[in-house]
Amino acid sequence: MNRKENTETVRIGEIALTKAWAGPIPVLYREPESVPAKAERKLAIFLTGLGGTKEKQAEFLKDIAERGYVALAFDNAGHGERGTEARDDLVSRVFGNMRREGWKVLGQTVLDTSAVIDWAVTALGVSEQVRMGGISMGGDITIAAAGVDRRIVRAAPIITTPDWLRPGMREISSEAPVMDPGAPDEEAQAFYDRFNPITHLDRYVDGPPMRLTLGAEDRHIPPENAERFKRELGRLSGESADRIELVYVPAPQADHADVIRRKAEWWPSLLDWWLND
């Protein structure tokens, strides 16, 4: 298929990206600048957190493409071009009932991930050996997708959780009160039952390597959630648990939002690990 069909060039600052449609899903991708003519084309997907957009991932996509990968981002379900409400309204709605609204975003975007990979393999000519990562909610989606789509061969979730119940979750604020997680409706519960990683540990036996970058002082997504995932997986398979690497951004100033601001400390080494052949 001609990769130039139904595409347009988008500039985010000085970064040129290509916009295309994976069925109904708008995507942005950046091609590597120099790849040998007969070299395998490799795909790395990187997703945003709650309230973010694919456009906000431009700097990440640029860095990924510089490592020789086709770098791709798409909007989470209900986000960006796929949404109908302002960012602040979206965030307020989801945080107002994480288990009803948040689980729907997570579950639908897990399904979307497989659809985007299907499209990219055909339309962009990439290998079915896919790298995936993301920040916060994008990391949650990454972990869940890696459990159901074996084409994901290495995962890089950042300030994230494998437990959609999010025990100990606090608001992202200076006071950080404990959040009321709300209650799911039937649709949200079905997504949880189908995709929640920690209740489907068997999917991660012989699963792909993952490096979870965590904030040592994260009160919004406490590191204990990832630690428990690794520990409980170890009861099924020590070898599989060994493929789950936990890396901490140290205190002080290692709460949820602090980790994003400290990108320069963890992003280069994560790229080295994540995109290492």
mmCIF file of C-alpha atoms in Angstrom:
data_model
loop_
_atom_site.group_PDB
_atom_site.id
_atom_site.type_symbol
_atom_site.label_atom_id
_atom_site.label_comp_id
_atom_site.label_asym_id
_atom_site.label_seq_id
_atom_site.Cartn_x
_atom_site.Cartn_y
_atom_site.Cartn_z
ATOM 1 C CA MET A 1 0.000 0.000 0.000
ATOM 2 C CA ASN A 2 1.168 3.513 -0.779
ATOM 3 C CA ARG A 3 2.000 5.100 2.563
ATOM 4 C CA LYS A 4 1.392 8.571 1.090
ATOM 5 C CA GLU A 5 -2.313 7.961 0.457
ATOM 6 C CA ASN A 6 -4.668 9.896 2.743
ATOM 7 C CA THR A 7 -1.858 11.502 4.725
ATOM 8 C CA GLU A 8 -0.816 15.050 5.483
ATOM 9 C CA THR A 9 2.210 16.693 7.026
ATOM 10 C CA VAL A 10 1.700 18.281 10.448
ATOM 11 C CA ARG A 11 4.241 20.533 12.145
ATOM 12 C CA ILE A 12 4.434 20.721 15.923
ATOM 13 C CA GLY A 13 6.940 23.500 16.436
ATOM 14 C CA GLU A 14 9.974 22.409 14.442
ATOM 15 C CA ILE A 15 8.969 18.744 14.362
ATOM 16 C CA ALA A 16 7.398 17.409 11.167
ATOM 17 C CA LEU A 17 4.997 14.490 11.576
ATOM 18 C CA THR A 18 2.688 12.633 9.241
ATOM 19 C CA LYS A 19 -1.001 12.394 10.045
ATOM 20 C CA ALA A 20 -2.997 9.408 8.827
ATOM 21 C CA TRP A 21 -6.095 7.425 9.771
ATOM 22 C CA ALA A 22 -6.022 3.887 11.108
ATOM 23 C CA GLY A 23 -9.644 3.254 10.232
ATOM 24 C CA PRO A 24 -11.536 5.745 12.448
ATOM 25 C CA ILE A 25 -8.478 6.437 14.630
ATOM 26 C CA PRO A 26 -6.281 9.470 13.795
ATOM 27 C CA VAL A 27 -2.568 8.794 14.219
ATOM 28 C CA LEU A 28 0.632 10.796 14.001
ATOM 29 C CA TYR A 29 3.889 9.154 13.044
ATOM 30 C CA ARG A 30 7.452 10.134 12.264
ATOM 31 C CA GLU A 31 9.723 8.180 9.968
ATOM 32 C CA PRO A 32 13.371 7.595 10.853
ATOM 33 C CA GLU A 33 15.625 9.821 8.778
ATOM 34 C CA SER A 34 18.096 7.207 7.622
ATOM 35 C CA VAL A 35 17.457 3.479 7.415
ATOM 36 C CA PRO A 36 19.204 1.086 4.998
ATOM 37 C CA ALA A 37 16.998 0.359 1.990
ATOM 38 C CA LYS A 38 16.388 -3.300 2.828
ATOM 39 C CA ALA A 39 16.355 -2.938 6.601
ATOM 40 C CA GLU A 40 13.333 -4.111 8.557
ATOM 41 C CA ARG A 41 10.943 -1.272 9.383
ATOM 42 C CA LYS A 42 10.285 -1.265 13.116
ATOM 43 C CA LEU A 43 7.377 0.354 14.977
ATOM 44 C CA ALA A 44 7.315 1.968 18.421
ATOM 45 C CA ILE A 45 4.018 3.291 19.812
ATOM 46 C CA PHE A 46 4.007 5.899 22.574
ATOM 47 C CA LEU A 47 0.785 7.020 24.284
ATOM 48 C CA THR A 48 -0.161 10.013 26.380
ATOM 49 C CA GLY A 49 -1.628 10.221 29.855
ATOM 50 C CA LEU A 50 -5.121 11.303 30.854
ATOM 51 C CA GLY A 51 -6.096 14.566 29.157
ATOM 52 C CA GLY A 52 -3.156 14.529 26.748
ATOM 53 C CA THR A 53 -3.121 14.329 22.978
ATOM 54 C CA LYS A 54 -1.037 12.688 20.294
ATOM 55 C CA GLU A 55 0.283 16.137 19.322
ATOM 56 C CA LYS A 56 1.803 16.551 22.795
ATOM 57 C CA GLN A 57 3.939 13.480 22.105
ATOM 58 C CA ALA A 58 5.900 15.136 19.294
ATOM 59 C CA GLU A 59 9.185 15.418 21.214
ATOM 60 C CA PHE A 60 8.960 11.774 22.261
ATOM 61 C CA LEU A 61 8.243 10.715 18.683
ATOM 62 C CA LYS A 62 11.228 12.693 17.417
ATOM 63 C CA ASP A 63 13.540 10.951 19.892
ATOM 64 C CA ILE A 64 12.157 7.529 19.007
ATOM 65 C CA ALA A 65 12.537 8.120 15.257
ATOM 66 C CA GLU A 66 16.148 9.144 15.796
ATOM 67 C CA ARG A 67 16.725 5.594 17.072
ATOM 68 C CA GLY A 68 15.636 4.177 13.717
ATOM 69 C CA TYR A 69 12.004 3.369 14.512
ATOM 70 C CA VAL A 70 8.767 4.474 12.930
ATOM 71 C CA ALA A 71 7.422 6.418 15.935
ATOM 72 C CA LEU A 72 3.657 6.557 16.306
ATOM 73 C CA ALA A 73 1.131 8.114 18.676
ATOM 74 C CA PHE A 74 -2.649 8.099 18.653
ATOM 75 C CA ASP A 75 -5.256 9.689 20.874
ATOM 76 C CA ASN A 76 -6.610 7.589 23.715
ATOM 77 C CA ALA A 77 -10.349 6.924 23.451
ATOM 78 C CA GLY A 78 -12.283 10.146 24.027
ATOM 79 C CA HIS A 79 -9.142 12.287 23.842
ATOM 80 C CA GLY A 80 -7.974 14.910 21.379
ATOM 81 C CA GLU A 81 -9.602 14.563 17.970
ATOM 82 C CA ARG A 82 -11.536 11.589 19.285
ATOM 83 C CA GLY A 83 -13.167 13.617 22.040
ATOM 84 C CA THR A 84 -16.019 16.112 22.300
ATOM 85 C CA GLU A 85 -15.119 18.014 25.463
ATOM 86 C CA ALA A 86 -12.429 20.348 26.738
ATOM 87 C CA ARG A 87 -9.398 18.790 28.398
ATOM 88 C CA ASP A 88 -10.294 20.006 31.897
ATOM 89 C CA ASP A 89 -13.835 18.660 31.540
ATOM 90 C CA LEU A 90 -12.496 15.285 30.419
ATOM 91 C CA VAL A 91 -10.082 15.054 33.349
ATOM 92 C CA SER A 92 -12.771 16.120 35.841
ATOM 93 C CA ARG A 93 -15.222 13.561 34.476
ATOM 94 C CA VAL A 94 -12.741 10.692 34.645
ATOM 95 C CA PHE A 95 -11.369 11.589 38.072
ATOM 96 C CA GLY A 96 -14.945 12.061 39.261
ATOM 97 C CA ASN A 97 -15.539 8.332 38.726
ATOM 98 C CA MET A 98 -12.351 6.533 37.720
ATOM 99 C CA ARG A 99 -13.904 3.087 37.725
ATOM 100 C CA ARG A 100 -16.772 4.034 35.443
ATOM 101 C CA GLU A 101 -15.163 6.569 33.120
ATOM 102 C CA GLY A 102 -11.475 5.668 33.362
ATOM 103 C CA TRP A 103 -11.951 1.948 32.809
ATOM 104 C CA LYS A 104 -13.830 2.693 29.592
ATOM 105 C CA VAL A 105 -10.966 4.810 28.276
ATOM 106 C CA LEU A 106 -8.453 2.129 29.228
ATOM 107 C CA GLY A 107 -10.388 -0.791 27.804
ATOM 108 C CA GLN A 108 -11.339 0.831 24.536
ATOM 109 C CA THR A 109 -7.801 2.056 23.949
ATOM 110 C CA VAL A 110 -6.425 -1.438 24.527
ATOM 111 C CA LEU A 111 -8.711 -2.609 21.715
ATOM 112 C CA ASP A 112 -7.631 0.375 19.609
ATOM 113 C CA THR A 113 -3.977 -0.548 20.071
ATOM 114 C CA SER A 114 -4.400 -3.864 18.294
ATOM 115 C CA ALA A 115 -6.356 -2.147 15.514
ATOM 116 C CA VAL A 116 -3.596 0.442 15.053
ATOM 117 C CA ILE A 117 -0.936 -2.272 14.926
ATOM 118 C CA ASP A 118 -2.984 -4.124 12.295
ATOM 119 C CA TRP A 119 -3.141 -0.925 10.236
ATOM 120 C CA ALA A 120 0.540 -0.060 10.663
ATOM 121 C CA VAL A 121 1.732 -3.498 9.584
ATOM 122 C CA THR A 122 -0.221 -3.151 6.337
ATOM 123 C CA ALA A 123 -0.131 0.593 5.642
ATOM 124 C CA LEU A 124 3.367 1.426 6.921
ATOM 125 C CA GLY A 125 5.038 -1.885 6.156
ATOM 126 C CA VAL A 126 6.414 -2.321 9.672
ATOM 127 C CA SER A 127 7.403 -5.528 11.396
ATOM 128 C CA GLU A 128 4.917 -7.260 13.688
ATOM 129 C CA GLN A 129 7.531 -7.040 16.461
ATOM 130 C CA VAL A 130 6.269 -3.833 18.108
ATOM 131 C CA ARG A 131 7.614 -1.736 20.990
ATOM 132 C CA MET A 132 5.071 0.145 23.085
ATOM 133 C CA GLY A 133 5.235 2.648 25.929
ATOM 134 C CA GLY A 134 3.387 5.524 27.488
ATOM 135 C CA ILE A 135 3.035 7.913 30.372
ATOM 136 C CA SER A 136 0.552 7.411 33.242
ATOM 137 C CA MET A 137 -2.715 6.258 31.607
ATOM 138 C CA GLY A 138 -0.705 5.549 28.443
ATOM 139 C CA GLY A 139 1.460 3.232 30.525
ATOM 140 C CA ASP A 140 -1.592 1.504 32.003
ATOM 141 C CA ILE A 141 -2.798 0.850 28.456
ATOM 142 C CA THR A 142 0.652 -0.417 27.463
ATOM 143 C CA ILE A 143 0.747 -3.026 30.227
ATOM 144 C CA ALA A 144 -2.765 -4.267 29.479
ATOM 145 C CA ALA A 145 -2.172 -4.369 25.712
ATOM 146 C CA ALA A 146 1.061 -6.329 26.217
ATOM 147 C CA GLY A 147 -0.970 -9.002 27.966
ATOM 148 C CA VAL A 148 -3.337 -9.564 25.057
ATOM 149 C CA ASP A 149 -1.340 -8.710 21.923
ATOM 150 C CA ARG A 150 1.808 -10.801 21.535
ATOM 151 C CA ARG A 151 3.104 -8.516 18.805
ATOM 152 C CA ILE A 152 4.207 -6.176 21.607
ATOM 153 C CA VAL A 153 7.686 -7.474 22.369
ATOM 154 C CA ARG A 154 9.014 -4.823 24.768
ATOM 155 C CA ALA A 155 7.070 -2.392 26.952
ATOM 156 C CA ALA A 156 8.069 0.900 28.595
ATOM 157 C CA PRO A 157 5.309 2.137 30.934
ATOM 158 C CA ILE A 158 6.046 5.305 32.953
ATOM 159 C CA ILE A 159 4.423 6.297 36.309
ATOM 160 C CA THR A 160 1.821 3.620 35.793
ATOM 161 C CA THR A 161 -0.058 0.752 37.413
ATOM 162 C CA PRO A 162 -0.928 -2.830 36.456
ATOM 163 C CA ASP A 163 -3.891 -2.686 38.911
ATOM 164 C CA TRP A 164 -6.888 -0.734 37.625
ATOM 165 C CA LEU A 165 -8.329 -0.562 41.167
ATOM 166 C CA ARG A 166 -5.462 1.830 41.971
ATOM 167 C CA PRO A 167 -5.326 1.277 45.743
ATOM 168 C CA GLY A 168 -3.936 4.318 47.553
ATOM 169 C CA MET A 169 -4.619 6.693 44.654
ATOM 170 C CA ARG A 170 -4.541 10.347 45.638
ATOM 171 C CA GLU A 171 -5.392 13.435 43.661
ATOM 172 C CA ILE A 172 -2.669 15.278 41.761
ATOM 173 C CA SER A 173 -2.425 18.341 43.981
ATOM 174 C CA SER A 174 -0.295 19.759 46.761
ATOM 175 C CA GLU A 175 -2.762 18.509 49.391
ATOM 176 C CA ALA A 176 -3.296 15.178 47.581
ATOM 177 C CA PRO A 177 -6.405 13.843 49.351
ATOM 178 C CA VAL A 178 -7.333 10.213 48.750
ATOM 179 C CA MET A 179 -9.549 9.966 45.655
ATOM 180 C CA ASP A 180 -12.995 8.404 45.645
ATOM 181 C CA PRO A 181 -12.620 5.815 42.851
ATOM 182 C CA GLY A 182 -16.340 5.674 42.132
ATOM 183 C CA ALA A 183 -18.186 2.593 40.875
ATOM 184 C CA PRO A 184 -18.291 0.994 37.430
ATOM 185 C CA ASP A 185 -21.309 0.506 35.239
ATOM 186 C CA GLU A 186 -21.783 -2.692 33.239
ATOM 187 C CA GLU A 187 -19.642 -1.582 30.292
ATOM 188 C CA ALA A 188 -16.761 -0.424 32.482
ATOM 189 C CA GLN A 189 -16.874 -3.606 34.562
ATOM 190 C CA ALA A 190 -16.690 -5.696 31.394
ATOM 191 C CA PHE A 191 -13.512 -3.869 30.334
ATOM 192 C CA TYR A 192 -12.004 -4.400 33.799
ATOM 193 C CA ASP A 193 -12.887 -8.095 33.800
ATOM 194 C CA ARG A 194 -11.382 -8.520 30.342
ATOM 195 C CA PHE A 195 -8.165 -6.520 30.557
ATOM 196 C CA ASN A 196 -7.046 -5.680 34.134
ATOM 197 C CA PRO A 197 -3.447 -6.973 34.223
ATOM 198 C CA ILE A 198 -3.104 -7.994 37.865
ATOM 199 C CA THR A 199 -6.188 -10.209 37.682
ATOM 200 C CA HIS A 200 -4.837 -11.893 34.537
ATOM 201 C CA LEU A 201 -1.314 -12.700 35.656
ATOM 202 C CA ASP A 202 -1.215 -15.838 33.508
ATOM 203 C CA ARG A 203 -1.013 -13.580 30.424
ATOM 204 C CA TYR A 204 2.360 -12.301 31.599
ATOM 205 C CA VAL A 205 3.942 -15.716 32.059
ATOM 206 C CA ASP A 206 6.481 -15.766 29.218
ATOM 207 C CA GLY A 207 5.369 -12.209 28.442
ATOM 208 C CA PRO A 208 7.483 -9.428 26.990
ATOM 209 C CA PRO A 209 10.162 -7.610 28.992
ATOM 210 C CA MET A 210 8.875 -4.468 30.711
ATOM 211 C CA ARG A 211 10.678 -1.619 32.380
ATOM 212 C CA LEU A 212 8.338 0.348 34.643
ATOM 213 C CA THR A 213 9.649 3.817 35.490
ATOM 214 C CA LEU A 214 8.128 4.822 38.838
ATOM 215 C CA GLY A 215 8.192 7.875 41.067
ATOM 216 C CA ALA A 216 9.581 6.973 44.492
ATOM 217 C CA GLU A 217 7.147 9.461 46.072
ATOM 218 C CA ASP A 218 4.232 9.004 43.670
ATOM 219 C CA ARG A 219 1.025 9.480 45.635
ATOM 220 C CA HIS A 220 -1.254 9.358 42.597
ATOM 221 C CA ILE A 221 -0.064 5.941 41.383
ATOM 222 C CA PRO A 222 1.897 4.462 44.306
ATOM 223 C CA PRO A 223 4.836 2.246 43.296
ATOM 224 C CA GLU A 224 3.411 -0.512 45.511
ATOM 225 C CA ASN A 225 0.948 -1.375 42.747
ATOM 226 C CA ALA A 226 3.747 -2.310 40.331
ATOM 227 C CA GLU A 227 5.750 -3.979 43.099
ATOM 228 C CA ARG A 228 2.779 -6.196 43.967
ATOM 229 C CA PHE A 229 2.304 -7.113 40.286
ATOM 230 C CA LYS A 230 5.914 -8.259 40.000
ATOM 231 C CA ARG A 231 5.751 -10.094 43.335
ATOM 232 C CA GLU A 232 2.541 -11.953 42.514
ATOM 233 C CA LEU A 233 3.743 -12.811 39.008
ATOM 234 C CA GLY A 234 6.840 -14.273 40.645
ATOM 235 C CA ARG A 235 4.656 -16.801 42.452
ATOM 236 C CA LEU A 236 3.612 -18.141 39.042
ATOM 237 C CA SER A 237 6.969 -17.817 37.318
ATOM 238 C CA GLY A 238 10.173 -16.399 38.709
ATOM 239 C CA GLU A 239 11.614 -16.161 35.214
ATOM 240 C CA SER A 240 8.658 -14.084 34.031
ATOM 241 C CA ALA A 241 8.888 -11.788 37.049
ATOM 242 C CA ASP A 242 12.557 -11.248 36.286
ATOM 243 C CA ARG A 243 11.510 -9.713 32.961
ATOM 244 C CA ILE A 244 9.612 -7.023 34.889
ATOM 245 C CA GLU A 245 12.129 -4.336 35.814
ATOM 246 C CA LEU A 246 11.190 -1.572 38.251
ATOM 247 C CA VAL A 247 13.222 1.642 38.014
ATOM 248 C CA TYR A 248 12.618 4.451 40.498
ATOM 249 C CA VAL A 249 13.030 8.173 40.021
ATOM 250 C CA PRO A 250 14.445 8.949 43.488
ATOM 251 C CA ALA A 251 13.284 11.440 46.084
ATOM 252 C CA PRO A 252 13.088 14.306 46.654
ATOM 253 C CA GLN A 253 10.557 15.690 44.189
ATOM 254 C CA ALA A 254 9.518 12.293 42.864
ATOM 255 C CA ASP A 255 5.730 12.588 42.926
ATOM 256 C CA HIS A 256 3.640 11.878 39.813
ATOM 257 C CA ALA A 257 4.006 15.209 38.018
ATOM 258 C CA ASP A 258 7.610 15.580 39.206
ATOM 259 C CA VAL A 259 8.660 12.507 37.228
ATOM 260 C CA ILE A 260 7.421 14.022 33.980
ATOM 261 C CA ARG A 261 9.378 17.220 34.685
ATOM 262 C CA ARG A 262 12.487 15.125 35.322
ATOM 263 C CA LYS A 263 12.321 13.442 31.914
ATOM 264 C CA ALA A 264 15.981 14.175 31.162
ATOM 265 C CA GLU A 265 17.009 11.878 34.032
ATOM 266 C CA TRP A 266 15.204 8.724 32.863
ATOM 267 C CA TRP A 267 14.248 9.081 29.197
ATOM 268 C CA PRO A 268 17.665 8.529 27.507
ATOM 269 C CA SER A 269 18.399 5.329 29.433
ATOM 270 C CA LEU A 270 14.852 4.097 28.910
ATOM 271 C CA LEU A 271 15.240 4.617 25.156
ATOM 272 C CA ASP A 272 18.487 2.627 25.231
ATOM 273 C CA TRP A 273 16.714 -0.284 26.910
ATOM 274 C CA TRP A 274 13.381 -0.082 25.104
ATOM 275 C CA LEU A 275 14.677 0.217 21.547
ATOM 276 C CA ASN A 276 17.633 -2.119 21.949
ATOM 277 C CA ASP A 277 17.487 -4.929 19.408
#
